[in-house]
Coordinates of C-alpha atoms and ligand atoms in Angstrom, one line a residue:
X143 CA 16.6 24.4 -33.8
X144 CA 14.1 24.1 -31.4
X145 CA 12.4 20.5 -31.8
X146 CA 9.0 19.7 -30.6
X147 CA 9.1 15.5 -31.0
X148 CA 7.0 14.1 -28.0
X149 CA 8.5 12.0 -25.4
X150 CA 7.5 8.6 -27.1
X151 CA 8.9 9.9 -30.4
X152 CA 12.2 10.5 -28.7
X153 CA 12.7 7.0 -27.5
X154 CA 12.8 6.0 -30.9
X155 CA 16.9 6.2 -31.1
X156 CA 16.6 7.7 -34.9
X157 CA 14.5 10.3 -34.0
X158 CA 17.1 11.0 -31.2
X159 CA 19.8 11.3 -33.6
X160 CA 17.9 13.1 -36.0
X161 CA 16.9 15.9 -33.2
X162 CA 21.3 15.9 -31.7
X163 CA 21.6 16.7 -35.8
X164 CA 19.0 19.5 -36.0
X165 CA 20.0 20.9 -32.8
X166 CA 23.2 21.7 -34.8
X167 CA 21.5 23.9 -37.3
X168 CA 22.1 27.7 -36.3
X169 CA 19.7 29.2 -39.4
X170 CA 22.6 31.0 -40.8
X171 CA 21.7 30.3 -44.2
X172 CA 25.3 30.1 -45.6
X173 CA 23.9 26.3 -47.2
X174 CA 21.4 28.5 -49.3
X175 CA 24.0 29.7 -52.0
X176 CA 25.9 26.5 -52.4
X177 CA 22.0 24.6 -53.2
X178 CA 21.6 23.6 -57.1
X179 CA 17.9 23.4 -56.8
X180 CA 17.3 27.0 -54.4
X181 CA 19.8 28.8 -57.3
X182 CA 17.1 27.9 -59.9
X183 CA 14.0 28.0 -57.6
X184 CA 14.8 30.5 -55.6
X185 CA 12.6 29.2 -53.1
X186 CA 13.2 28.5 -49.5
X187 CA 11.4 25.1 -49.6
X188 CA 13.8 23.9 -52.2
X189 CA 17.0 25.1 -50.3
X190 CA 18.7 22.9 -47.5
X191 CA 17.5 25.3 -44.5
X192 CA 13.9 24.7 -45.9
X193 CA 14.0 21.1 -46.3
X194 CA 15.5 21.0 -42.8
X195 CA 12.6 22.7 -41.8
X196 CA 10.2 20.5 -43.8
X197 CA 11.4 17.1 -43.0
X198 CA 11.7 18.1 -38.9
X199 CA 7.9 18.8 -39.4
X200 CA 6.4 16.0 -41.1
X201 CA 8.9 13.3 -38.5
X202 CA 7.3 15.6 -36.1
X203 CA 3.5 15.4 -37.0
X204 CA 4.1 11.5 -37.9
X205 CA 1.8 9.6 -40.1
X206 CA 1.4 10.2 -44.2
X207 CA 3.4 13.5 -45.1
X208 CA 2.1 16.2 -46.8
X209 CA 2.7 15.6 -50.9
X210 CA 4.0 19.3 -51.2
X211 CA 6.8 18.3 -48.6
X212 CA 7.4 15.3 -50.6
X213 CA 7.9 17.1 -53.7
X214 CA 10.3 18.9 -51.8
X215 CA 12.3 16.0 -50.4
X216 CA 12.2 14.9 -53.9
X217 CA 13.9 18.0 -55.7
X218 CA 16.5 17.6 -53.6
X219 CA 19.3 15.8 -55.3
X220 CA 21.9 14.3 -52.5
X221 CA 24.6 16.3 -54.0
X222 CA 25.9 17.5 -50.3
X223 CA 26.9 20.9 -51.4
X224 CA 24.9 21.9 -48.8
X225 CA 27.0 19.8 -46.3
X226 CA 30.5 21.5 -47.5
X227 CA 28.9 25.1 -46.9
X228 CA 27.6 24.5 -43.3
X229 CA 29.6 25.7 -40.7
X230 CA 27.6 23.8 -38.3
X231 CA 28.4 20.6 -39.0
X232 CA 24.9 19.5 -39.3
X233 CA 24.9 16.2 -41.3
X234 CA 23.0 16.6 -44.3
X235 CA 23.4 13.5 -46.1
X236 CA 21.6 10.8 -43.1
X237 CA 19.2 13.4 -42.4
X238 CA 17.7 13.4 -46.1
X239 CA 18.4 9.7 -46.2
X240 CA 16.0 9.4 -43.5
X241 CA 13.9 11.8 -44.9
X242 CA 13.5 9.7 -48.2
X243 CA 13.0 6.7 -46.8
X244 CA 10.1 7.9 -44.2
X245 CA 8.2 9.1 -47.6
X246 CA 9.0 5.8 -49.1
X247 CA 7.3 4.0 -45.9
X248 CA 4.4 6.4 -45.3
X249 CA 3.3 8.3 -48.5
X250 CA 1.5 6.7 -51.3
X251 CA 2.6 7.7 -54.7
X252 CA 0.7 8.7 -58.0
X253 CA 0.8 5.1 -59.8
X254 CA 3.3 6.4 -62.0
X255 CA 5.9 7.5 -60.2
X256 CA 5.4 4.2 -57.7
X257 CA 5.7 2.0 -60.9
X258 CA 8.5 3.9 -62.3
X259 CA 10.2 3.8 -59.0
X260 CA 9.9 0.0 -58.7
X261 CA 11.2 -0.2 -61.9
X262 CA 14.6 1.7 -61.5
X263 CA 14.8 -0.4 -58.2
X264 CA 14.3 -4.0 -60.4
X265 CA 16.5 -2.6 -62.9
X266 CA 19.4 -0.5 -62.8
X267 CA 21.2 -2.3 -59.8
X268 CA 21.6 -5.1 -62.0
X269 CA 23.7 -5.1 -65.0
X270 CA 22.2 -7.7 -67.2
X271 CA 18.8 -6.3 -66.7
X272 CA 20.0 -3.2 -67.4
X273 CA 21.7 -3.9 -70.5
X274 CA 18.3 -5.1 -71.8
X275 CA 16.4 -2.5 -70.9
X276 CA 18.6 -0.5 -72.6
X277 CA 18.5 -2.5 -75.7
X278 CA 14.7 -2.3 -75.7
X279 CA 14.5 1.1 -75.0
X280 CA 16.9 1.6 -78.4
X281 CA 14.7 -0.1 -80.3
X282 CA 11.5 1.8 -78.6
X283 CA 13.0 5.4 -79.5
X284 CA 11.2 5.8 -83.0
X285 CA 7.8 5.4 -81.1
X286 CA 8.6 6.6 -78.0
X287 CA 6.0 9.3 -78.2
X288 CA 3.3 6.5 -77.7
X289 CA 4.1 6.1 -74.5
X290 CA 3.7 9.5 -73.1
X291 CA 5.8 12.5 -72.6
X292 CA 7.5 11.0 -68.9
X293 CA 8.5 7.6 -70.4
X294 CA 9.1 9.1 -73.8
X295 CA 11.7 11.1 -72.3
X296 CA 13.4 8.5 -70.2
X297 CA 13.2 5.7 -73.6
X298 CA 15.0 8.9 -75.8
X299 CA 17.9 9.0 -72.9
X300 CA 19.2 5.7 -73.5
X301 CA 22.7 5.7 -75.8
X302 CA 22.7 4.7 -79.4
X303 CA 25.4 1.9 -79.1
X304 CA 25.5 -0.4 -76.2
X305 CA 28.9 -2.0 -76.1
X306 CA 29.4 -5.6 -75.0
X307 CA 30.5 -6.4 -71.8
X308 CA 34.5 -6.4 -72.4
X309 CA 36.3 -8.2 -69.0
X310 CA 35.9 -11.7 -68.2
X311 CA 32.7 -12.7 -66.3
X312 CA 33.4 -14.1 -63.1
X313 CA 35.9 -13.3 -60.5
X314 CA 39.4 -12.7 -61.5
X315 CA 42.8 -11.5 -60.2
X316 CA 44.9 -9.7 -62.6
X317 CA 48.7 -9.6 -61.4
X318 CA 50.6 -6.8 -60.5
X319 CA 53.1 -6.0 -63.5
X320 CA 57.0 -6.4 -61.7
X321 CA 57.1 -6.0 -57.6
X322 CA 53.8 -6.0 -56.1
X323 CA 53.5 -3.1 -53.6
X324 CA 49.5 -3.7 -53.2
X325 CA 46.7 -6.2 -53.0
X326 CA 43.2 -4.5 -54.0
X327 CA 39.8 -5.5 -54.7
X328 CA 38.3 -3.7 -57.9
X329 CA 34.7 -2.6 -57.6
X330 CA 33.0 -2.5 -61.4
X331 CA 29.7 -1.2 -60.3
X332 CA 26.8 -2.2 -62.5
X333 CA 25.4 0.6 -64.8
X334 CA 29.0 1.7 -65.4
X335 CA 30.5 -1.6 -66.4
X336 CA 27.3 -1.3 -69.3
X337 CA 27.4 2.4 -70.3
X338 CA 31.5 2.4 -70.2
X339 CA 33.4 -0.7 -69.8
X340 CA 36.7 1.5 -71.0
X341 CA 36.6 2.7 -67.5
X342 CA 37.5 -0.5 -65.4
X343 CA 39.4 -1.5 -68.5
X344 CA 41.8 1.6 -67.9
X345 CA 41.7 1.1 -64.1
X346 CA 43.0 -2.4 -64.2
X347 CA 45.7 -1.6 -66.5
X348 CA 46.4 1.8 -64.3
X349 CA 46.6 0.0 -61.4
X350 CA 48.7 -3.0 -62.5
X351 CA 51.2 -1.3 -64.3
X352 CA 51.9 0.6 -61.2
X353 CA 52.2 -2.4 -58.6
X354 CA 48.7 -3.6 -57.7
X355 CA 47.6 -7.4 -57.9
X356 CA 43.9 -6.3 -58.5
X357 CA 40.9 -8.5 -57.5
X358 CA 37.8 -8.6 -58.8
X359 CA 35.2 -10.2 -56.9
X360 CA 31.6 -11.9 -59.1
X361 CA 29.7 -11.9 -55.6
X362 CA 30.1 -7.7 -55.6
X363 CA 27.4 -6.2 -57.1
X364 CA 25.4 -2.8 -57.2
X365 CA 26.5 -0.2 -54.1
X366 CA 23.4 -0.1 -53.1
X367 CA 23.3 3.8 -53.3
X368 CA 20.8 3.8 -56.6
X369 CA 17.8 2.4 -54.2
X370 CA 19.2 3.8 -51.0
X371 CA 18.2 7.7 -52.7
X372 CA 14.8 5.8 -53.8
X373 CA 14.1 5.2 -50.0
X374 CA 14.3 1.9 -50.2
X375 CA 16.8 1.4 -47.1
X376 CA 16.5 -2.7 -46.6
X377 CA 17.1 -3.2 -50.2
X378 CA 20.7 -0.9 -49.6
X379 CA 21.4 -2.8 -47.1
X380 CA 20.8 -5.8 -48.4
X381 CA 23.5 -4.9 -51.0
X382 CA 26.1 -3.7 -48.7
X383 CA 25.9 -6.7 -46.9
X384 CA 26.4 -8.9 -49.9
X385 CA 29.5 -6.5 -51.0
X386 CA 31.1 -6.6 -47.2
X387 CA 30.4 -10.7 -47.2
X388 CA 32.4 -10.7 -50.5
X389 CA 34.9 -8.3 -49.4
X390 CA 35.5 -9.9 -46.2
X391 CA 35.7 -12.9 -47.5
X392 CA 38.9 -11.8 -49.6
X393 CA 40.1 -10.0 -46.9
X394 CA 40.6 -13.0 -44.6
X395 CA 42.3 -15.0 -47.9
X396 CA 44.7 -13.3 -50.1
X397 CA 44.4 -9.9 -47.8
X398 CA 43.5 -6.7 -49.4
X399 CA 45.2 -3.3 -48.8
X400 CA 42.1 -0.9 -50.3
X401 CA 39.1 -1.4 -52.0
X402 CA 39.0 0.7 -55.1
X403 CA 35.8 2.3 -56.4
X404 CA 36.4 4.1 -59.8
X405 CA 32.6 5.6 -59.9
X406 CA 32.3 8.4 -56.9
X407 CA 28.7 8.0 -56.6
X408 CA 29.2 3.9 -55.5
X409 CA 32.6 5.3 -53.3
X410 CA 30.5 7.8 -51.6
X411 CA 27.7 4.9 -50.5
X412 CA 30.6 2.1 -49.7
X413 CA 32.3 4.9 -47.4
X414 CA 28.6 5.3 -45.2
X415 CA 28.5 1.6 -44.8
X416 CA 29.9 1.6 -41.5
X417 CA 26.4 4.3 -40.6
X418 CA 24.2 2.3 -42.9
X419 CA 24.9 -0.8 -41.0
X420 CA 26.1 0.6 -37.5
X421 CA 23.3 -1.1 -35.4
X422 CA 23.4 -4.5 -37.5
X423 CA 24.9 -6.7 -34.9
X424 CA 26.0 -9.6 -37.4
X425 CA 27.8 -6.7 -40.4
X426 CA 27.9 -3.6 -38.2
X427 CA 32.1 -4.2 -37.3
X428 CA 32.8 -5.7 -40.8
X429 CA 30.8 -2.7 -42.4
X430 CA 33.4 -0.2 -40.5
X431 CA 36.3 -2.5 -41.7
X432 CA 35.2 -1.7 -45.2
X433 CA 34.2 1.5 -45.2
X434 CA 37.7 2.1 -44.0
X435 CA 39.3 -0.1 -46.5
X436 CA 37.3 2.0 -49.3
X437 CA 39.0 4.5 -51.4
X438 CA 38.4 6.6 -54.5
X439 CA 40.9 5.5 -57.4
X440 CA 42.3 9.4 -56.9
X441 CA 43.9 8.3 -53.5
X442 CA 45.5 4.7 -54.9
X443 CA 46.8 6.9 -57.6
X444 CA 48.3 9.6 -54.8
X445 CA 49.9 6.6 -53.1
X446 CA 51.4 4.8 -55.8
X447 CA 52.8 7.9 -56.8
X448 CA 52.9 8.0 -61.3
X449 CA 55.8 9.1 -63.0
X450 CA 55.5 12.9 -63.8
X451 CA 55.6 12.9 -67.4
X452 CA 57.4 15.8 -70.1
X453 CA 54.1 17.6 -71.4
X454 CA 53.9 16.4 -75.2
X455 CA 51.1 17.0 -77.1
X456 CA 48.6 16.2 -75.0
X457 CA 45.2 17.7 -74.9
X458 CA 43.8 20.6 -72.2
X459 CA 41.1 19.1 -70.3
X460 CA 38.3 20.5 -68.4
X461 CA 38.0 18.8 -64.9
X462 CA 34.5 18.6 -63.5
X463 CA 34.0 17.6 -60.2
X464 CA 31.7 14.7 -59.5
X465 CA 29.3 16.1 -55.9
X466 CA 29.9 12.7 -54.9
X467 CA 33.6 13.2 -55.4
X468 CA 34.0 17.0 -54.2
X469 CA 31.3 16.8 -51.2
X470 CA 30.6 13.0 -50.5
X471 CA 34.4 12.3 -50.2
X472 CA 36.2 15.7 -49.7
X473 CA 38.3 15.1 -53.0
X474 CA 39.1 18.0 -55.1
X475 CA 42.9 18.4 -55.6
X476 CA 44.2 14.7 -56.1
X477 CA 42.4 14.2 -59.2
X478 CA 43.8 17.3 -60.9
X479 CA 47.1 17.7 -59.3
X480 CA 47.4 14.1 -61.0
X481 CA 46.1 15.5 -64.7
X482 CA 48.7 17.5 -64.7
X483 CA 51.3 15.6 -63.6
X484 CA 50.8 13.4 -66.4
X485 CA 51.1 16.2 -68.7
X486 CA 47.6 17.6 -68.9
X487 CA 46.8 21.1 -68.5
X488 CA 43.6 20.9 -66.2
X489 CA 41.0 23.9 -67.1
X490 CA 38.4 25.1 -64.5
X491 CA 34.8 25.4 -64.8
X492 CA 33.3 28.5 -63.2
X493 CA 30.8 27.5 -60.7
X494 CA 32.3 24.0 -59.8
X495 CA 30.5 23.0 -56.7
X496 CA 27.2 22.6 -58.6
X497 CA 25.6 19.1 -59.8
X498 CA 25.2 18.7 -63.0
X499 CA 21.8 17.2 -62.6
X500 CA 22.5 13.5 -62.8
X501 CA 22.5 12.7 -59.4
X502 CA 22.1 8.7 -59.7
X503 CA 18.2 8.2 -60.9
X504 CA 17.7 11.7 -60.7
X505 CA 17.5 12.8 -64.1
X506 CA 15.1 10.1 -64.8
X507 CA 12.8 11.0 -62.1
X508 CA 13.3 15.2 -61.9
X509 CA 13.8 16.0 -66.1
X510 CA 13.2 19.3 -65.6
X511 CA 15.3 20.4 -62.9
X512 CA 18.1 17.6 -64.1
X513 CA 17.9 19.6 -68.0
X514 CA 18.0 22.9 -66.1
X515 CA 21.5 22.1 -64.3
X516 CA 22.8 20.6 -66.9
X517 CA 22.0 23.1 -69.6
X518 CA 24.2 25.4 -66.9
X519 CA 27.1 23.5 -66.8
X520 CA 27.3 22.7 -70.3
X521 CA 26.8 26.6 -70.9
X522 CA 30.0 27.6 -68.4
X523 CA 31.8 24.4 -70.4
X524 CA 31.1 26.4 -73.6
X525 CA 32.6 29.3 -72.1
X526 CA 35.9 27.9 -71.2
X527 CA 35.7 25.8 -74.5
X528 CA 35.5 29.3 -76.2
X529 CA 38.3 30.8 -74.1
X530 CA 40.7 28.2 -73.8
X531 CA 42.3 25.5 -75.7
X532 CA 40.4 22.7 -74.1
X533 CA 39.1 19.5 -76.1
X534 CA 37.9 17.3 -73.3
X535 CA 36.4 17.3 -70.4
X536 CA 37.1 14.8 -67.8
X537 CA 35.4 13.3 -64.2
X538 CA 35.4 10.9 -61.5
X539 CA 31.8 9.4 -61.9
X540 CA 29.7 7.8 -64.8
X541 CA 26.4 9.7 -63.8
X542 CA 28.0 12.8 -64.5
X543 CA 30.1 11.4 -68.0
X544 CA 26.7 10.6 -68.9
X545 CA 24.8 13.3 -68.2
X546 CA 27.6 15.9 -69.9
X547 CA 28.1 13.8 -72.8
X548 CA 24.2 13.7 -73.4
X549 CA 24.4 17.2 -74.2
X550 CA 28.0 18.0 -75.8
X551 CA 29.9 16.5 -78.7
X552 CA 33.1 17.5 -76.7
X553 CA 34.3 14.0 -75.5
X554 CA 34.0 13.3 -72.3
X555 CA 36.0 10.7 -70.6
X556 CA 37.0 9.2 -67.0
X557 CA 39.7 11.0 -65.6
X558 CA 41.1 7.2 -64.9
X559 CA 41.4 7.0 -68.8
X560 CA 43.8 9.5 -69.2
X561 CA 46.1 8.6 -66.4
X562 CA 46.3 5.7 -68.5
X563 CA 46.9 6.7 -71.6
X564 CA 49.5 9.1 -70.5
X565 CA 51.7 6.1 -68.6
X566 CA 51.4 3.7 -71.7
X567 CA 47.7 2.6 -72.1
X568 CA 45.8 3.3 -75.0
X569 CA 44.0 6.6 -76.1
X570 CA 40.3 6.9 -75.0
X571 CA 38.1 5.6 -78.0
X572 CA 36.0 8.8 -77.7
X573 CA 39.4 11.1 -78.1
X574 CA 40.5 11.8 -81.8
X575 CA 43.5 9.1 -82.1
Ligands
SF4_122 S1 22.4 18.0 -50.7 FE1 22.1 19.6 -52.5 S2 19.9 20.1 -53.8 FE2 19.8 18.7 -51.6 S3 19.6 20.5 -50.4 FE3 22.0 20.2 -50.3 S4 22.8 21.1 -51.8 FE4 20.4 21.7 -51.7
SF4_123 S1 24.7 26.5 -43.0 FE1 24.1 24.8 -41.8 S2 23.8 25.5 -39.9 FE2 23.9 27.7 -41.4 S3 21.4 27.0 -42.1 FE3 22.6 25.7 -43.5 S4 22.3 23.7 -42.3 FE4 21.7 25.3 -40.9

């Protein structure tokens, strides 16, 4: 792709990197059919190739971006399906992240959007604040209409019940059962431990049952993805540095074989810390080490070789790929193989590479597009339910889990909850016992 950056712009290392990335794009358009927003809107400007052009123009022109370009950048889900489809290796993830940061620094948003984004940044990454906000939203539901359409829609998304924390507060060590095979750190997440604490409980039971000592550090918090996707790169780096410091301390103390992450969106972010902090003299090297140590839970389970079970009366499972796992980390088969090995029959959804519309805080900021995408995904699931004996939906990311559960009465669980159940743990609470 031809670029027209000025000499002064080209002296900026970020522009040099962006230009090198842009030059890989050969305009082939293979990414278009993979893109959820293009498939809904049919507008090239809401496709990966279109966004690449628009962002290039925005950066070449400099200054405040055209609000129309901002709207197309904002509509991108960061689902990364375009990266999976691109034959030329265009790194769309880093490209759109740079674009979001540029918009954040150079664009004055309408006041409501600005306040909403500031509120999300203040609340979502902190479990205590998030829990309080959900409790307030729950009580505000009957009068939500008084707050205007946009805010009412967000208030109405709050779950009906908010579960109390179940794991002890503070740093913990959960010893391995039998011979210790690995010592791993578990990231509990921020939103996940509020919305579905049973996922971390199941993960700890499963890991310890199969020989892992599990370390939880009280100093590890949000991965930073929620702020990163809002263009607030400095805040994302601060979260990354804080987590790197805590895990490095653990690595140098008792040693760590891996950092286990059971929310795919967080895993994609932590695996990218090496890039996020590549120019940071104090944290660059440690960030590389932490990114290398980071594993999705399915990667660790593959190493632990769970025993095969004889299929008994376990229900058939519809498996939903989280974009962050499928496109962000390239993990598709291990969770399916593990579910089959544990005795579940796995049923596929048509168009499985399409995003469900969750995408971090996307469903709060872009409710119309998110609504169309979840309707399409649930329509596909309804078709599968009517033609198969599947009774539950499993996925590997809390955002997808909540998004799917918002529109179906079919129980939605994390893959790890099923694996825990099949190997001796309790049946997940939302399944018929
Ligand atoms: S990240 Fe997803 S929504 Fe954004 S351009 Fe790529 S495929 Fe489309
Ligand atoms: S698939 Fe890759 S090379 Fe082709 S248009 Fe899309 S980004 Fe460019």
